[in-house]
XYZ file of C-alpha atoms in Angstrom:
357
model
C -0.565 -0.312 -0.242
C 2.884 2.194 -0.726
C 1.082 4.349 -3.349
C -1.637 5.370 -0.684
C -2.321 7.952 1.062
C -3.571 7.584 4.583
C -6.036 10.140 5.926
C -7.497 10.240 9.292
C -11.210 10.581 9.558
C -12.108 14.170 10.547
C -10.136 15.581 7.879
C -11.309 13.668 5.244
C -14.805 14.813 6.430
C -13.610 18.188 6.398
C -12.251 18.009 3.400
C -15.086 16.674 1.464
C -17.824 18.708 3.363
C -16.015 21.654 1.763
C -16.594 20.057 -1.525
C -20.304 19.433 -0.737
C -20.698 22.850 0.726
C -18.446 24.601 -2.999
C -21.635 23.005 -4.994
C -24.316 24.984 -2.783
C -24.869 22.907 -0.361
C -25.753 24.113 3.542
C -23.977 23.450 6.510
C -26.026 20.697 7.668
C -26.039 19.208 4.131
C -22.665 19.220 3.551
C -21.721 18.123 6.762
C -24.811 15.182 6.202
C -23.367 13.951 3.422
C -19.632 14.229 4.583
C -20.178 12.275 7.379
C -21.792 9.322 6.258
C -19.820 8.786 3.552
C -16.396 8.722 5.792
C -18.729 6.370 7.810
C -19.084 3.710 4.713
C -15.058 4.128 4.459
C -13.811 3.574 8.531
C -16.297 1.175 7.978
C -14.266 -0.838 5.414
C -17.423 -0.463 2.920
C -15.397 2.304 0.540
C -17.208 1.409 -2.187
C -19.928 4.095 -0.695
C -17.380 5.801 0.741
C -15.397 9.198 -0.441
C -14.992 7.776 -4.015
C -18.513 8.086 -4.478
C -17.982 12.518 -4.568
C -16.872 12.603 -8.361
C -19.974 10.893 -8.998
C -21.886 13.043 -6.937
C -20.796 16.470 -8.177
C -20.693 15.290 -12.213
C -24.511 15.072 -11.255
C -25.171 18.700 -9.512
C -23.471 19.535 -12.498
C -25.637 17.510 -15.201
C -28.871 18.649 -13.254
C -29.717 15.163 -11.418
C -28.946 16.025 -8.208
C -31.295 18.463 -6.706
C -28.403 20.843 -3.753
C -30.216 21.500 -0.705
C -33.455 19.515 -1.152
C -35.628 17.639 1.571
C -38.225 15.292 1.454
C -41.608 15.536 0.187
C -44.849 13.412 2.217
C -46.799 12.264 -0.319
C -49.005 10.640 1.996
C -48.803 10.613 5.621
C -52.180 8.380 7.427
C -49.644 6.959 10.786
C -48.316 4.044 10.328
C -47.580 4.355 6.543
C -45.583 7.183 4.646
C -44.792 7.684 0.724
C -42.087 9.631 0.721
C -41.102 11.776 -2.328
C -36.665 12.529 -2.572
C -37.447 14.793 -5.593
C -33.533 13.635 -6.015
C -31.741 15.714 -3.346
C -29.567 14.046 -1.612
C -29.721 10.863 -0.284
C -27.708 11.267 2.411
C -30.097 13.999 3.257
C -33.179 12.349 2.269
C -32.673 8.929 4.041
C -32.033 10.757 7.131
C -35.120 12.501 7.029
C -37.306 9.891 5.989
C -35.570 7.860 8.875
C -36.695 10.376 11.212
C -40.094 10.795 10.111
C -41.083 6.733 10.778
C -38.748 6.308 13.376
C -41.414 8.555 15.311
C -44.198 6.896 13.133
C -43.186 3.457 14.687
C -42.930 4.527 18.031
C -46.457 6.135 17.767
C -47.926 3.355 15.858
C -45.816 0.630 17.166
C -45.322 -0.169 12.932
C -44.099 2.154 10.234
C -44.290 0.874 6.007
C -42.415 3.744 4.135
C -42.286 4.356 0.595
C -39.529 6.482 -0.658
C -39.117 7.113 -4.297
C -36.354 9.274 -6.065
C -34.061 9.732 -3.783
C -30.150 10.543 -5.372
C -27.904 7.565 -4.204
C -28.642 6.881 -0.391
C -25.228 5.192 0.228
C -24.898 2.406 2.518
C -28.427 0.598 3.724
C -27.006 -0.452 6.717
C -26.379 3.766 7.720
C -30.398 3.589 7.540
C -30.389 0.453 9.896
C -28.443 1.903 12.481
C -29.928 5.314 12.557
C -33.090 3.124 13.419
C -31.176 0.665 15.513
C -30.357 3.969 17.715
C -34.090 5.353 18.128
C -34.694 0.677 19.375
C -36.701 0.494 16.441
C -36.360 -2.917 14.326
C -36.125 -2.489 10.343
C -35.996 -3.999 7.190
C -35.550 -2.308 3.805
C -35.325 -3.188 0.175
C -33.559 -1.402 -2.306
C -33.579 -0.725 -5.810
C -31.408 1.450 -8.047
C -31.716 3.450 -11.120
C -29.072 3.915 -13.352
C -26.279 2.012 -15.586
C -27.872 -1.747 -15.177
C -24.346 -3.428 -14.304
C -26.007 -6.964 -12.470
C -27.114 -9.264 -15.102
C -30.327 -12.053 -13.802
C -29.273 -15.740 -12.955
C -28.337 -17.350 -16.326
C -28.582 -13.487 -18.482
C -25.616 -12.627 -19.961
C -26.024 -8.792 -20.245
C -26.606 -6.538 -16.931
C -30.006 -6.102 -16.686
C -30.709 -4.244 -13.166
C -28.350 -2.836 -10.202
C -26.892 -4.019 -7.386
C -30.326 -3.722 -4.940
C -29.824 -3.912 -1.661
C -31.271 -6.059 0.864
C -30.768 -5.073 4.605
C -32.153 -5.307 8.251
C -31.272 -4.149 11.799
C -31.904 -5.542 15.189
C -31.125 -3.651 18.213
C -29.314 -5.748 21.438
C -29.650 -4.029 24.903
C -26.415 -3.058 26.089
C -25.076 -4.855 23.073
C -23.692 -4.642 19.573
C -26.457 -4.597 16.834
C -27.468 -7.386 14.376
C -26.274 -5.644 11.207
C -27.222 -7.381 8.072
C -26.704 -5.229 4.874
C -25.796 -6.537 1.615
C -26.039 -5.889 -2.521
C -27.389 -8.676 -3.805
C -24.582 -8.995 -6.696
C -21.571 -10.671 -5.704
C -19.880 -7.584 -5.038
C -20.905 -3.867 -4.684
C -20.530 -2.469 -8.179
C -18.275 0.474 -5.947
C -16.176 -2.247 -5.091
C -15.455 -2.997 -8.800
C -14.256 0.523 -9.284
C -12.429 0.428 -6.303
C -10.476 -2.955 -7.721
C -10.297 -0.958 -11.112
C -8.312 2.269 -9.464
C -5.942 0.121 -7.470
C -5.252 -1.942 -10.504
C -6.120 -5.340 -8.748
C -8.026 -8.342 -9.962
C -11.452 -9.526 -9.085
C -12.382 -12.902 -7.505
C -12.506 -16.069 -10.246
C -16.665 -15.862 -10.650
C -17.676 -12.803 -9.460
C -18.173 -11.055 -13.449
C -18.871 -11.460 -16.787
C -16.934 -9.228 -19.998
C -19.238 -7.715 -22.738
C -19.736 -11.055 -24.212
C -21.125 -12.620 -21.097
C -18.160 -15.000 -20.472
C -16.521 -15.226 -17.170
C -13.077 -12.675 -16.867
C -11.100 -11.419 -13.520
C -10.572 -7.362 -14.702
C -12.791 -4.939 -13.190
C -12.699 -2.894 -16.193
C -16.059 -4.574 -18.229
C -17.991 -2.660 -15.335
C -16.198 0.312 -14.819
C -15.643 1.873 -18.471
C -16.996 0.678 -21.581
C -17.260 -2.510 -23.834
C -19.269 -3.059 -20.364
C -20.189 -6.593 -18.884
C -22.143 -7.429 -15.581
C -21.651 -8.057 -11.714
C -23.341 -11.656 -11.018
C -25.229 -12.515 -8.540
C -24.715 -14.080 -5.090
C -25.986 -17.570 -4.426
C -26.745 -17.841 -8.017
C -31.058 -18.034 -8.286
C -31.568 -17.145 -4.687
C -29.924 -13.908 -4.468
C -31.022 -12.938 -8.321
C -34.636 -13.739 -6.937
C -34.040 -11.186 -4.317
C -32.906 -9.070 -6.279
C -36.000 -9.529 -8.957
C -38.161 -8.367 -5.143
C -35.668 -5.705 -4.055
C -36.404 -3.986 -8.150
C -40.253 -4.905 -7.370
C -40.433 -3.200 -3.529
C -38.150 -0.751 -3.489
C -38.889 0.566 -7.145
C -42.328 -0.019 -7.474
C -44.233 -0.281 -4.116
C -42.615 2.417 -2.717
C -43.985 4.381 -6.020
C -40.803 5.095 -7.985
C -39.495 3.299 -11.106
C -38.240 0.676 -11.738
C -35.124 -0.191 -14.271
C -36.640 -0.092 -18.068
C -34.090 -0.395 -20.636
C -30.335 0.609 -20.455
C -28.614 4.071 -19.089
C -29.276 7.871 -20.335
C -26.110 8.081 -20.013
C -25.729 10.656 -16.842
C -24.008 10.042 -13.712
C -27.085 9.757 -11.949
C -28.022 6.889 -9.317
C -31.231 7.396 -7.932
C -32.870 4.681 -5.029
C -36.056 3.660 -4.446
C -36.945 1.883 -0.766
C -39.076 0.079 1.136
C -38.385 0.138 5.117
C -40.748 -1.779 7.466
C -39.527 -0.111 10.805
C -41.085 -1.669 14.485
C -41.184 -1.031 17.732
C -40.392 -4.540 19.696
C -42.132 -2.854 22.417
C -45.496 -1.956 21.080
C -44.899 -5.014 20.043
C -45.249 -6.538 22.933
C -42.479 -9.139 22.046
C -39.780 -6.369 23.723
C -38.398 -8.430 26.209
C -38.654 -11.701 24.663
C -36.879 -10.268 21.923
C -34.685 -8.689 23.744
C -33.870 -12.408 26.041
C -34.144 -15.032 22.694
C -31.642 -12.334 20.703
C -28.572 -13.136 23.370
C -29.625 -16.660 23.369
C -29.465 -17.325 19.977
C -26.240 -14.689 19.549
C -24.270 -16.944 22.183
C -25.359 -20.345 20.839
C -24.468 -18.785 17.155
C -20.743 -17.752 17.644
C -20.552 -20.897 20.093
C -19.506 -22.603 16.943
C -15.976 -24.288 16.891
C -14.538 -21.982 14.340
C -13.535 -23.291 11.110
C -9.854 -23.658 9.686
C -8.325 -19.911 8.852
C -11.278 -18.510 11.037
C -10.221 -16.542 14.136
C -14.197 -16.526 15.501
C -17.482 -16.947 14.572
C -18.819 -13.083 14.560
C -22.316 -11.437 13.352
C -23.860 -9.281 10.825
C -21.944 -6.104 11.221
C -19.493 -6.937 13.498
C -16.644 -7.070 10.509
C -17.408 -3.266 9.857
C -17.156 -2.336 13.465
C -13.558 -4.054 14.076
C -12.618 -2.157 10.744
C -13.816 1.051 12.124
C -12.236 0.535 15.362
C -8.851 -0.071 13.053
C -8.915 2.327 10.882
C -10.313 5.510 13.560
C -7.022 5.193 15.290
C -5.007 4.304 11.592
C -6.746 6.075 9.088
C -8.189 5.598 5.960
C -6.483 4.302 2.981
C -7.024 6.397 -0.240
C -5.708 5.334 -3.360
C -3.796 7.993 -5.854
C -6.499 7.201 -8.915
C -9.776 7.821 -5.825
C -7.403 10.738 -4.708
C -6.873 12.271 -7.521
C -10.963 11.649 -9.345
C -11.981 13.636 -5.329
C -9.263 16.265 -6.112
C -10.870 17.294 -9.718
C -14.589 17.033 -8.586
C -13.217 19.866 -6.195
C -11.565 21.458 -9.197
C -15.687 21.347 -11.028
C -16.964 23.616 -7.757
C -14.687 26.548 -7.593
C -12.031 24.146 -5.063
C -8.227 23.926 -6.045
C -6.088 21.085 -5.516
C -3.698 23.358 -2.887
C -7.305 24.197 -0.937
C -8.511 20.837 -0.784
C -4.643 19.014 0.055
C -4.409 22.476 2.886
C -8.321 20.675 4.705
C -7.304 16.918 4.108
C -3.602 17.231 5.765
Protein backbone atom coordinates (compact mmCIF):
# COMPACT_ATOMS: atom_id res chain seq x y z
CA UNK A 1 0.00 0.00 0.00
CA UNK A 2 2.98 2.27 -0.59
CA UNK A 3 1.12 4.29 -3.19
CA UNK A 4 -1.78 4.92 -0.85
CA UNK A 5 -2.24 7.95 1.28
CA UNK A 6 -3.77 7.40 4.69
CA UNK A 7 -6.04 10.17 5.94
CA UNK A 8 -7.55 10.44 9.40
CA UNK A 9 -11.34 10.49 9.54
CA UNK A 10 -11.71 14.10 10.73
CA UNK A 11 -9.59 15.86 8.07
CA UNK A 12 -11.06 13.60 5.35
CA UNK A 13 -14.55 14.56 6.52
CA UNK A 14 -13.54 18.22 6.47
CA UNK A 15 -12.26 17.94 2.89
CA UNK A 16 -15.42 16.24 1.63
CA UNK A 17 -17.59 18.71 3.55
CA UNK A 18 -15.76 21.61 1.86
CA UNK A 19 -16.34 20.13 -1.61
CA UNK A 20 -20.05 19.54 -0.99
CA UNK A 21 -20.48 23.02 0.48
CA UNK A 22 -18.67 24.53 -2.52
CA UNK A 23 -21.40 22.99 -4.67
CA UNK A 24 -24.00 25.16 -2.96
CA UNK A 25 -25.10 22.86 -0.13
CA UNK A 26 -26.08 24.21 3.27
CA UNK A 27 -23.83 23.53 6.27
CA UNK A 28 -26.27 20.85 7.45
CA UNK A 29 -26.35 19.09 4.08
CA UNK A 30 -22.57 19.18 3.71
CA UNK A 31 -22.27 17.73 7.23
CA UNK A 32 -24.71 14.85 6.57
CA UNK A 33 -23.12 13.95 3.23
CA UNK A 34 -19.50 14.07 4.41
CA UNK A 35 -20.02 12.18 7.69
CA UNK A 36 -22.11 9.51 5.94
CA UNK A 37 -19.48 8.88 3.26
CA UNK A 38 -16.56 8.80 5.68
CA UNK A 39 -18.51 6.46 7.98
CA UNK A 40 -18.79 4.03 5.04
CA UNK A 41 -15.00 4.18 4.61
CA UNK A 42 -14.47 3.68 8.33
CA UNK A 43 -16.58 0.54 8.23
CA UNK A 44 -14.61 -0.84 5.32
CA UNK A 45 -17.17 -0.13 2.61
CA UNK A 46 -14.96 2.07 0.42
CA UNK A 47 -17.40 1.41 -2.43
CA UNK A 48 -19.92 3.67 -0.67
CA UNK A 49 -17.41 6.13 0.76
CA UNK A 50 -15.67 9.28 -0.36
CA UNK A 51 -14.98 7.78 -3.79
CA UNK A 52 -18.62 8.55 -4.62
CA UNK A 53 -18.01 12.32 -4.48
CA UNK A 54 -16.84 12.61 -8.13
CA UNK A 55 -20.08 10.99 -9.25
CA UNK A 56 -22.15 13.24 -7.01
CA UNK A 57 -20.42 16.35 -8.30
CA UNK A 58 -21.01 15.30 -11.90
CA UNK A 59 -24.69 14.68 -11.08
CA UNK A 60 -24.99 18.18 -9.60
CA UNK A 61 -23.34 19.64 -12.72
CA UNK A 62 -25.69 17.62 -14.96
CA UNK A 63 -28.75 18.71 -13.00
CA UNK A 64 -29.58 15.20 -11.84
CA UNK A 65 -28.82 15.84 -8.16
CA UNK A 66 -30.78 18.65 -6.50
CA UNK A 67 -28.79 20.60 -3.92
CA UNK A 68 -30.58 21.47 -0.64
CA UNK A 69 -33.66 19.36 -1.39
CA UNK A 70 -35.72 17.86 1.43
CA UNK A 71 -37.97 14.85 1.57
CA UNK A 72 -41.56 15.50 0.47
CA UNK A 73 -44.45 13.75 2.21
CA UNK A 74 -46.79 12.44 -0.49
CA UNK A 75 -49.03 10.39 1.83
CA UNK A 76 -49.16 10.22 5.63
CA UNK A 77 -51.70 7.98 7.35
CA UNK A 78 -49.65 7.50 10.54
CA UNK A 79 -48.27 3.99 10.13
CA UNK A 80 -48.00 4.44 6.35
CA UNK A 81 -45.71 7.01 4.76
CA UNK A 82 -45.10 7.64 1.07
CA UNK A 83 -42.17 9.97 0.46
CA UNK A 84 -40.54 11.62 -2.57
CA UNK A 85 -36.83 12.38 -2.39
CA UNK A 86 -37.01 15.01 -5.15
CA UNK A 87 -33.56 13.79 -6.39
CA UNK A 88 -31.90 15.35 -3.33
CA UNK A 89 -28.70 14.11 -1.71
CA UNK A 90 -29.57 10.63 -0.44
CA UNK A 91 -27.69 11.26 2.79
CA UNK A 92 -30.18 14.03 3.61
CA UNK A 93 -33.28 12.37 2.18
CA UNK A 94 -32.51 9.04 3.87
CA UNK A 95 -31.90 10.70 7.23
CA UNK A 96 -35.13 12.71 7.07
CA UNK A 97 -37.12 9.68 5.89
CA UNK A 98 -35.89 7.49 8.74
CA UNK A 99 -36.53 10.17 11.36
CA UNK A 100 -40.12 10.50 10.14
CA UNK A 101 -40.53 6.72 10.08
CA UNK A 102 -39.02 6.25 13.55
CA UNK A 103 -41.45 8.75 15.03
CA UNK A 104 -44.41 6.98 13.40
CA UNK A 105 -43.16 3.55 14.54
CA UNK A 106 -42.85 4.74 18.15
CA UNK A 107 -46.38 6.14 17.95
CA UNK A 108 -48.10 3.29 16.12
CA UNK A 109 -45.82 0.32 16.70
CA UNK A 110 -44.88 0.06 13.05
CA UNK A 111 -44.25 2.25 10.05
CA UNK A 112 -44.19 1.15 6.44
CA UNK A 113 -42.41 3.81 4.41
CA UNK A 114 -42.06 3.98 0.66
CA UNK A 115 -39.27 6.33 -0.42
CA UNK A 116 -38.83 7.10 -4.10
CA UNK A 117 -36.69 9.37 -6.23
CA UNK A 118 -33.79 9.85 -3.82
CA UNK A 119 -30.32 10.38 -5.21
CA UNK A 120 -27.84 7.68 -4.12
CA UNK A 121 -28.68 6.85 -0.50
CA UNK A 122 -25.35 5.15 0.10
CA UNK A 123 -24.71 2.33 2.55
CA UNK A 124 -28.13 1.01 3.56
CA UNK A 125 -26.79 -0.21 6.90
CA UNK A 126 -26.51 3.47 7.84
CA UNK A 127 -30.32 3.73 7.84
CA UNK A 128 -30.73 0.51 9.81
CA UNK A 129 -28.27 1.91 12.37
CA UNK A 130 -30.30 5.12 12.57
CA UNK A 131 -33.40 3.05 13.41
CA UNK A 132 -31.39 0.99 15.91
CA UNK A 133 -30.45 4.23 17.70
CA UNK A 134 -34.20 4.65 18.28
CA UNK A 135 -34.47 1.06 19.60
CA UNK A 136 -36.28 -0.07 16.47
CA UNK A 137 -36.02 -3.10 14.19
CA UNK A 138 -35.95 -2.28 10.48
CA UNK A 139 -36.09 -4.12 7.14
CA UNK A 140 -35.14 -2.41 3.87
CA UNK A 141 -35.59 -3.34 0.20
CA UNK A 142 -33.74 -1.09 -2.27
CA UNK A 143 -33.59 -0.68 -6.04
CA UNK A 144 -31.20 1.33 -8.21
CA UNK A 145 -32.07 3.42 -11.27
CA UNK A 146 -28.79 3.95 -13.09
CA UNK A 147 -26.75 2.07 -15.65
CA UNK A 148 -27.77 -1.60 -15.17
CA UNK A 149 -24.74 -3.46 -13.83
CA UNK A 150 -25.94 -6.87 -12.59
CA UNK A 151 -26.96 -9.84 -14.75
CA UNK A 152 -29.96 -11.94 -13.76
CA UNK A 153 -29.20 -15.58 -12.96
CA UNK A 154 -28.78 -17.37 -16.26
CA UNK A 155 -28.44 -14.09 -18.20
CA UNK A 156 -25.44 -12.74 -20.08
CA UNK A 157 -25.86 -8.96 -19.83
CA UNK A 158 -26.73 -6.39 -17.11
CA UNK A 159 -30.43 -5.87 -16.38
CA UNK A 160 -30.62 -4.21 -12.94
CA UNK A 161 -28.61 -2.63 -10.14
CA UNK A 162 -27.01 -4.13 -7.05
CA UNK A 163 -30.39 -3.88 -5.25
CA UNK A 164 -29.43 -4.05 -1.55
CA UNK A 165 -31.33 -5.81 1.23
CA UNK A 166 -30.81 -4.83 4.86
CA UNK A 167 -32.06 -5.73 8.35
CA UNK A 168 -31.16 -3.98 11.61
CA UNK A 169 -31.85 -5.48 15.07
CA UNK A 170 -30.97 -3.62 18.29
CA UNK A 171 -29.52 -5.39 21.35
CA UNK A 172 -29.64 -4.06 24.88
CA UNK A 173 -26.25 -2.83 25.98
CA UNK A 174 -24.51 -4.71 23.20
CA UNK A 175 -23.55 -4.17 19.58
CA UNK A 176 -26.52 -4.56 17.21
CA UNK A 177 -27.06 -6.98 14.37
CA UNK A 178 -26.82 -5.24 10.99
CA UNK A 179 -27.22 -7.40 7.90
CA UNK A 180 -26.50 -5.23 4.88
CA UNK A 181 -25.81 -6.86 1.54
CA UNK A 182 -25.91 -6.22 -2.16
CA UNK A 183 -27.77 -8.90 -4.10
CA UNK A 184 -24.82 -8.95 -6.50
CA UNK A 185 -21.66 -10.89 -5.64
CA UNK A 186 -19.98 -7.60 -4.77
CA UNK A 187 -21.10 -3.97 -4.70
CA UNK A 188 -20.63 -2.01 -7.91
CA UNK A 189 -18.36 0.45 -6.13
CA UNK A 190 -16.04 -2.39 -5.12
CA UNK A 191 -15.37 -3.02 -8.81
CA UNK A 192 -14.54 0.69 -9.21
CA UNK A 193 -12.18 0.47 -6.24
CA UNK A 194 -10.51 -2.63 -7.74
CA UNK A 195 -10.16 -0.88 -11.10
CA UNK A 196 -8.62 2.18 -9.46
CA UNK A 197 -6.22 -0.03 -7.49
CA UNK A 198 -5.31 -2.02 -10.60
CA UNK A 199 -6.21 -5.37 -9.03
CA UNK A 200 -8.20 -8.33 -10.36
CA UNK A 201 -11.51 -9.57 -9.00
CA UNK A 202 -12.15 -13.06 -7.70
CA UNK A 203 -13.06 -15.58 -10.45
CA UNK A 204 -16.81 -16.05 -10.81
CA UNK A 205 -17.63 -12.46 -9.84
CA UNK A 206 -18.21 -10.75 -13.20
CA UNK A 207 -18.66 -11.43 -16.92
CA UNK A 208 -17.35 -9.40 -19.86
CA UNK A 209 -19.31 -7.68 -22.64
CA UNK A 210 -19.73 -11.03 -24.40
CA UNK A 211 -21.11 -12.74 -21.32
CA UNK A 212 -17.88 -14.66 -20.68
CA UNK A 213 -16.19 -15.01 -17.26
CA UNK A 214 -13.46 -12.46 -16.53
CA UNK A 215 -11.48 -11.13 -13.56
CA UNK A 216 -10.81 -7.70 -15.09
CA UNK A 217 -12.87 -5.04 -13.23
CA UNK A 218 -12.70 -2.65 -16.23
CA UNK A 219 -15.80 -4.41 -17.66
CA UNK A 220 -17.97 -2.82 -14.97
CA UNK A 221 -16.24 0.59 -15.03
CA UNK A 222 -15.48 1.54 -18.66
CA UNK A 223 -17.05 0.48 -22.00
CA UNK A 224 -17.64 -2.05 -23.37
CA UNK A 225 -19.54 -3.12 -20.26
CA UNK A 226 -20.06 -6.58 -18.87
CA UNK A 227 -21.94 -7.35 -15.67
CA UNK A 228 -21.58 -8.43 -12.05
CA UNK A 229 -23.13 -11.81 -11.26
CA UNK A 230 -25.78 -12.27 -8.54
CA UNK A 231 -24.72 -13.79 -5.22
CA UNK A 232 -26.04 -17.24 -4.43
CA UNK A 233 -26.99 -17.94 -8.05
CA UNK A 234 -30.80 -18.06 -8.40
CA UNK A 235 -31.36 -17.11 -4.74
CA UNK A 236 -29.61 -13.75 -4.94
CA UNK A 237 -31.17 -13.10 -8.32
CA UNK A 238 -34.62 -13.78 -6.89
CA UNK A 239 -34.01 -11.42 -3.99
CA UNK A 240 -32.80 -8.76 -6.44
CA UNK A 241 -36.06 -9.15 -8.36
CA UNK A 242 -38.06 -8.66 -5.16
CA UNK A 243 -35.96 -5.61 -4.16
CA UNK A 244 -36.52 -4.07 -7.60
CA UNK A 245 -40.29 -4.42 -7.36
CA UNK A 246 -40.73 -3.53 -3.67
CA UNK A 247 -38.07 -0.80 -3.55
CA UNK A 248 -38.83 0.56 -6.99
CA UNK A 249 -42.54 0.05 -7.64
CA UNK A 250 -44.35 -0.42 -4.30
CA UNK A 251 -42.42 2.55 -2.90
CA UNK A 252 -44.07 4.78 -5.53
CA UNK A 253 -40.98 5.05 -7.72
CA UNK A 254 -39.71 3.46 -10.89
CA UNK A 255 -38.09 0.20 -11.90
CA UNK A 256 -35.30 -0.32 -14.41
CA UNK A 257 -36.85 -0.53 -17.88
CA UNK A 258 -33.84 -0.36 -20.18
CA UNK A 259 -30.29 0.91 -20.68
CA UNK A 260 -28.94 3.95 -18.89
CA UNK A 261 -29.51 7.47 -20.20
CA UNK A 262 -25.73 7.98 -20.08
CA UNK A 263 -25.84 10.43 -17.17
CA UNK A 264 -24.10 10.01 -13.83
CA UNK A 265 -27.31 9.97 -11.80
CA UNK A 266 -28.02 7.18 -9.31
CA UNK A 267 -31.62 7.18 -8.12
CA UNK A 268 -32.72 4.88 -5.31
CA UNK A 269 -36.11 3.68 -4.18
CA UNK A 270 -36.46 2.04 -0.76
CA UNK A 271 -39.32 0.25 0.94
CA UNK A 272 -38.70 0.09 4.70
CA UNK A 273 -40.57 -1.62 7.52
CA UNK A 274 -39.75 -0.15 10.94
CA UNK A 275 -41.01 -1.98 14.04
CA UNK A 276 -41.13 -0.99 17.71
CA UNK A 277 -40.66 -4.28 19.62
CA UNK A 278 -42.12 -2.73 22.76
CA UNK A 279 -45.34 -1.72 21.01
CA UNK A 280 -45.54 -5.20 19.49
CA UNK A 281 -45.47 -6.57 23.04
CA UNK A 282 -42.44 -8.72 22.31
CA UNK A 283 -39.63 -6.40 23.39
CA UNK A 284 -38.61 -8.42 26.45
CA UNK A 285 -38.84 -11.65 24.51
CA UNK A 286 -36.72 -10.24 21.70
CA UNK A 287 -34.07 -8.98 24.12
CA UNK A 288 -33.61 -12.36 25.82
CA UNK A 289 -34.02 -14.59 22.79
CA UNK A 290 -31.57 -12.56 20.69
CA UNK A 291 -28.88 -13.13 23.31
CA UNK A 292 -29.67 -16.83 23.52
CA UNK A 293 -29.31 -17.29 19.80
CA UNK A 294 -26.26 -15.05 19.38
CA UNK A 295 -24.50 -17.10 22.07
CA UNK A 296 -25.43 -20.34 20.33
CA UNK A 297 -24.55 -18.98 16.87
CA UNK A 298 -21.15 -17.57 17.83
CA UNK A 299 -20.35 -20.59 20.03
CA UNK A 300 -19.65 -22.76 17.01
CA UNK A 301 -15.99 -23.86 16.97
CA UNK A 302 -14.18 -21.75 14.35
CA UNK A 303 -13.33 -23.51 11.10
CA UNK A 304 -9.86 -23.59 9.51
CA UNK A 305 -8.41 -20.11 9.02
CA UNK A 306 -11.18 -18.43 11.06
CA UNK A 307 -10.45 -16.71 14.38
CA UNK A 308 -14.05 -16.66 15.60
CA UNK A 309 -17.66 -16.84 14.44
CA UNK A 310 -19.08 -13.32 14.08
CA UNK A 311 -22.48 -11.72 13.79
CA UNK A 312 -23.60 -9.44 10.96
CA UNK A 313 -22.15 -5.96 11.52
CA UNK A 314 -19.19 -7.13 13.60
CA UNK A 315 -16.56 -6.99 10.82
CA UNK A 316 -17.56 -3.39 10.06
CA UNK A 317 -17.18 -2.37 13.70
CA UNK A 318 -13.74 -3.98 13.86
CA UNK A 319 -12.66 -2.17 10.70
CA UNK A 320 -13.95 1.14 12.05
CA UNK A 321 -11.93 0.76 15.25
CA UNK A 322 -8.79 0.06 13.23
CA UNK A 323 -9.30 2.89 10.74
CA UNK A 324 -10.15 5.43 13.43
CA UNK A 325 -6.76 4.65 14.95
CA UNK A 326 -4.69 4.28 11.79
CA UNK A 327 -6.54 6.39 9.23
CA UNK A 328 -8.47 5.63 6.03
CA UNK A 329 -6.49 4.37 3.02
CA UNK A 330 -7.29 6.22 -0.22
CA UNK A 331 -5.75 5.03 -3.48
CA UNK A 332 -4.09 7.62 -5.78
CA UNK A 333 -6.69 7.32 -8.57
CA UNK A 334 -9.61 7.89 -6.20
CA UNK A 335 -7.85 10.84 -4.54
CA UNK A 336 -7.14 12.46 -7.90
CA UNK A 337 -10.79 11.99 -8.89
CA UNK A 338 -11.82 13.72 -5.65
CA UNK A 339 -9.42 16.59 -6.42
CA UNK A 340 -10.88 16.96 -9.93
CA UNK A 341 -14.40 16.92 -8.49
CA UNK A 342 -13.51 19.74 -6.12
CA UNK A 343 -12.17 21.78 -9.04
CA UNK A 344 -15.58 21.56 -10.73
CA UNK A 345 -17.01 23.36 -7.71
CA UNK A 346 -14.23 25.96 -7.68
CA UNK A 347 -11.92 24.45 -5.07
CA UNK A 348 -8.31 24.14 -6.21
CA UNK A 349 -6.10 21.21 -5.33
CA UNK A 350 -4.03 23.19 -2.82
CA UNK A 351 -7.15 24.08 -0.83
CA UNK A 352 -8.35 20.46 -0.66
CA UNK A 353 -4.88 19.15 0.21
CA UNK A 354 -4.54 21.75 2.96
CA UNK A 355 -7.90 20.78 4.51
CA UNK A 356 -7.07 17.07 4.29
CA UNK A 357 -3.74 17.66 5.99
